[in-house]
Amino acid sequence: MKANQSHKLSSLVVSKSNLPKYDVALPPFAIKKKTLANLEIDAIIDLGLKELEFWLIQDNIAKAKAKIIQQPRGYKLEIVSNTPTDIDKKVAFVALLGQISSRSIQIKHKIDISMLDFDNIKLIHQSKTIATAKMAMSDDRIVLVITEVIL
């Protein structure tokens, strides 16, 4: 219960902030039409990742890439690249973990991730949420397990 209250409070603080806001997502990926047509609860989508990588997205442009690091007081995102990258909305699927505010996206800058929800990831295609999922590991690979189909 306290974790849920903490998540809601963190979301409220982010929404009231004047700092730039970024959507935090896994790298965009493709899904075969057949897989998309058969999307159901507990379906597994292999992202082809062995390590977590995150993109900070603003207006369909990845403004920065980050990795997760462990700090004495928990986990944080550390910016590893800040070269803008366009996202092709017609082809790409995005797994959105939440939104953060950050004063800086300079390389090595660290950002708190307490607002991110790894068990309630929105799967977005062409600006529409098509499903929700949770993150899991399967055969040393990062996968999404569908928890709700919205299509």
Short mmCIF file of C-alpha atoms in Angstrom, two decimals:
data_model
loop_
_atom_site.label_atom_id
_atom_site.label_comp_id
_atom_site.label_asym_id
_atom_site.label_seq_id
_atom_site.Cartn_x
_atom_site.Cartn_y
_atom_site.Cartn_z
CA MET A 1 0.00 0.00 0.00
CA LYS A 2 2.79 2.46 0.89
CA ALA A 3 4.57 1.82 -2.42
CA ASN A 4 1.38 2.71 -4.31
CA GLN A 5 0.98 5.92 -2.26
CA SER A 6 4.62 6.78 -2.88
CA HIS A 7 4.17 6.22 -6.63
CA LYS A 8 1.08 8.50 -6.69
CA LEU A 9 2.90 11.20 -4.70
CA SER A 10 5.92 11.00 -7.03
CA SER A 11 3.60 11.32 -10.04
CA LEU A 12 1.94 14.36 -8.49
CA VAL A 13 5.30 16.02 -7.85
CA VAL A 14 6.36 15.36 -11.46
CA SER A 15 3.11 16.80 -12.83
CA LYS A 16 3.55 20.03 -10.80
CA SER A 17 7.20 20.52 -11.77
CA ASN A 18 8.38 23.22 -14.20
CA LEU A 19 11.33 21.10 -15.30
CA PRO A 20 11.38 19.55 -18.79
CA LYS A 21 9.43 16.27 -18.88
CA TYR A 22 10.52 13.13 -20.70
CA ASP A 23 8.76 9.85 -21.38
CA VAL A 24 11.00 6.96 -20.31
CA ALA A 25 10.80 4.01 -22.66
CA LEU A 26 12.69 0.94 -23.72
CA PRO A 27 14.29 1.24 -27.17
CA PRO A 28 11.66 1.15 -29.94
CA PHE A 29 11.11 -2.28 -31.48
CA ALA A 30 9.09 -4.01 -34.20
CA ILE A 31 6.36 -6.60 -33.77
CA LYS A 32 5.37 -8.93 -36.60
CA LYS A 33 1.80 -8.45 -37.87
CA LYS A 34 0.95 -12.05 -36.98
CA THR A 35 2.16 -11.57 -33.39
CA LEU A 36 0.19 -8.34 -33.11
CA ALA A 37 -2.97 -10.00 -34.45
CA ASN A 38 -2.64 -12.80 -31.88
CA LEU A 39 -1.79 -10.52 -28.95
CA GLU A 40 -3.36 -11.89 -25.75
CA ILE A 41 -2.83 -11.85 -22.00
CA ASP A 42 0.38 -13.64 -20.96
CA ALA A 43 1.82 -13.39 -24.49
CA ILE A 44 5.57 -12.77 -24.42
CA ILE A 45 7.29 -10.16 -26.57
CA ASP A 46 11.04 -10.64 -26.82
CA LEU A 47 12.69 -7.23 -27.04
CA GLY A 48 16.02 -8.66 -28.14
CA LEU A 49 17.77 -6.98 -25.19
CA LYS A 50 20.20 -8.58 -22.77
CA GLU A 51 20.73 -5.36 -20.80
CA LEU A 52 18.30 -2.61 -19.91
CA GLU A 53 18.60 0.50 -22.01
CA PHE A 54 16.22 3.44 -21.74
CA TRP A 55 15.32 6.27 -24.06
CA LEU A 56 14.15 9.67 -22.81
CA ILE A 57 11.57 10.79 -25.35
CA GLN A 58 10.04 14.20 -25.95
CA ASP A 59 7.80 14.97 -28.97
CA ASN A 60 8.66 11.65 -30.69
CA ILE A 61 12.36 12.36 -30.51
CA ALA A 62 14.67 10.37 -28.25
CA LYS A 63 16.58 13.20 -26.57
CA ALA A 64 18.87 10.89 -24.59
CA LYS A 65 19.73 7.26 -23.88
CA ALA A 66 20.35 5.99 -20.37
CA LYS A 67 21.28 2.91 -18.39
CA ILE A 68 20.21 1.89 -14.91
CA ILE A 69 22.82 2.06 -12.17
CA GLN A 70 22.77 1.16 -8.49
CA GLN A 71 23.47 3.96 -6.03
CA PRO A 72 23.73 3.82 -2.22
CA ARG A 73 20.12 5.05 -1.96
CA GLY A 74 18.60 2.96 -4.74
CA TYR A 75 18.62 2.84 -8.50
CA LYS A 76 18.97 5.75 -10.91
CA LEU A 77 19.17 6.35 -14.63
CA GLU A 78 22.52 7.60 -15.89
CA ILE A 79 22.59 9.43 -19.21
CA VAL A 80 25.02 7.72 -21.62
CA SER A 81 24.17 9.59 -24.85
CA ASN A 82 22.31 12.78 -25.66
CA THR A 83 22.29 12.73 -29.44
CA PRO A 84 18.68 13.27 -30.62
CA THR A 85 17.19 10.34 -32.54
CA ASP A 86 13.91 10.43 -34.48
CA ILE A 87 11.39 7.65 -33.79
CA ASP A 88 9.43 6.35 -36.78
CA LYS A 89 5.89 6.27 -35.31
CA LYS A 90 4.50 4.25 -38.23
CA VAL A 91 6.85 1.31 -37.69
CA ALA A 92 8.08 1.44 -34.11
CA PHE A 93 6.45 0.14 -30.98
CA VAL A 94 7.40 1.85 -27.73
CA ALA A 95 7.26 0.34 -24.23
CA LEU A 96 6.59 3.33 -21.97
CA LEU A 97 7.49 3.02 -18.27
CA GLY A 98 6.44 6.48 -17.13
CA GLN A 99 7.50 10.09 -17.16
CA ILE A 100 10.30 11.93 -15.40
CA SER A 101 11.35 15.55 -15.05
CA SER A 102 14.99 16.48 -15.27
CA ARG A 103 16.86 19.74 -15.30
CA SER A 104 19.65 18.17 -17.35
CA ILE A 105 20.19 15.34 -19.82
CA GLN A 106 23.94 15.78 -20.02
CA ILE A 107 26.10 12.65 -20.19
CA LYS A 108 26.74 11.10 -16.72
CA HIS A 109 23.77 13.01 -15.20
CA LYS A 110 21.78 10.77 -12.83
CA ILE A 111 17.97 10.79 -12.59
CA ASP A 112 15.73 9.27 -9.92
CA ILE A 113 13.54 6.41 -11.22
CA SER A 114 11.07 6.09 -8.35
CA MET A 115 8.29 7.30 -10.69
CA LEU A 116 8.79 4.43 -13.14
CA ASP A 117 6.54 1.38 -12.96
CA PHE A 118 8.13 -1.81 -14.33
CA ASP A 119 4.88 -3.77 -13.77
CA ASN A 120 2.60 -1.39 -15.66
CA ILE A 121 4.32 -0.70 -18.97
CA LYS A 122 2.25 0.83 -21.76
CA LEU A 123 2.84 -0.65 -25.20
CA ILE A 124 2.29 2.17 -27.69
CA HIS A 125 2.04 2.11 -31.49
CA GLN A 126 1.17 5.13 -33.66
CA SER A 127 0.43 7.19 -30.51
CA LYS A 128 -2.16 4.66 -29.26
CA THR A 129 -1.86 2.38 -26.24
CA ILE A 130 -2.48 -1.15 -27.53
CA ALA A 131 -1.61 -3.15 -24.40
CA THR A 132 -0.08 -3.06 -20.95
CA ALA A 133 2.71 -5.35 -19.85
CA LYS A 134 5.24 -6.13 -17.17
CA MET A 135 8.94 -6.66 -17.62
CA ALA A 136 10.48 -10.09 -17.08
CA MET A 137 13.54 -12.16 -17.94
CA SER A 138 13.45 -15.25 -20.15
CA ASP A 139 16.59 -17.16 -21.16
CA ASP A 140 18.79 -14.17 -20.14
CA ARG A 141 16.77 -11.84 -22.36
CA ILE A 142 14.46 -9.00 -21.41
CA VAL A 143 10.86 -9.65 -22.40
CA LEU A 144 7.47 -8.04 -21.93
CA VAL A 145 4.61 -10.17 -20.62
CA ILE A 146 1.22 -8.81 -21.73
CA THR A 147 -1.15 -8.14 -18.83
CA GLU A 148 -3.96 -6.39 -20.72
CA VAL A 149 -4.85 -6.09 -24.40
CA ILE A 150 -6.46 -2.79 -25.41
CA LEU A 151 -6.13 -2.68 -29.22
#
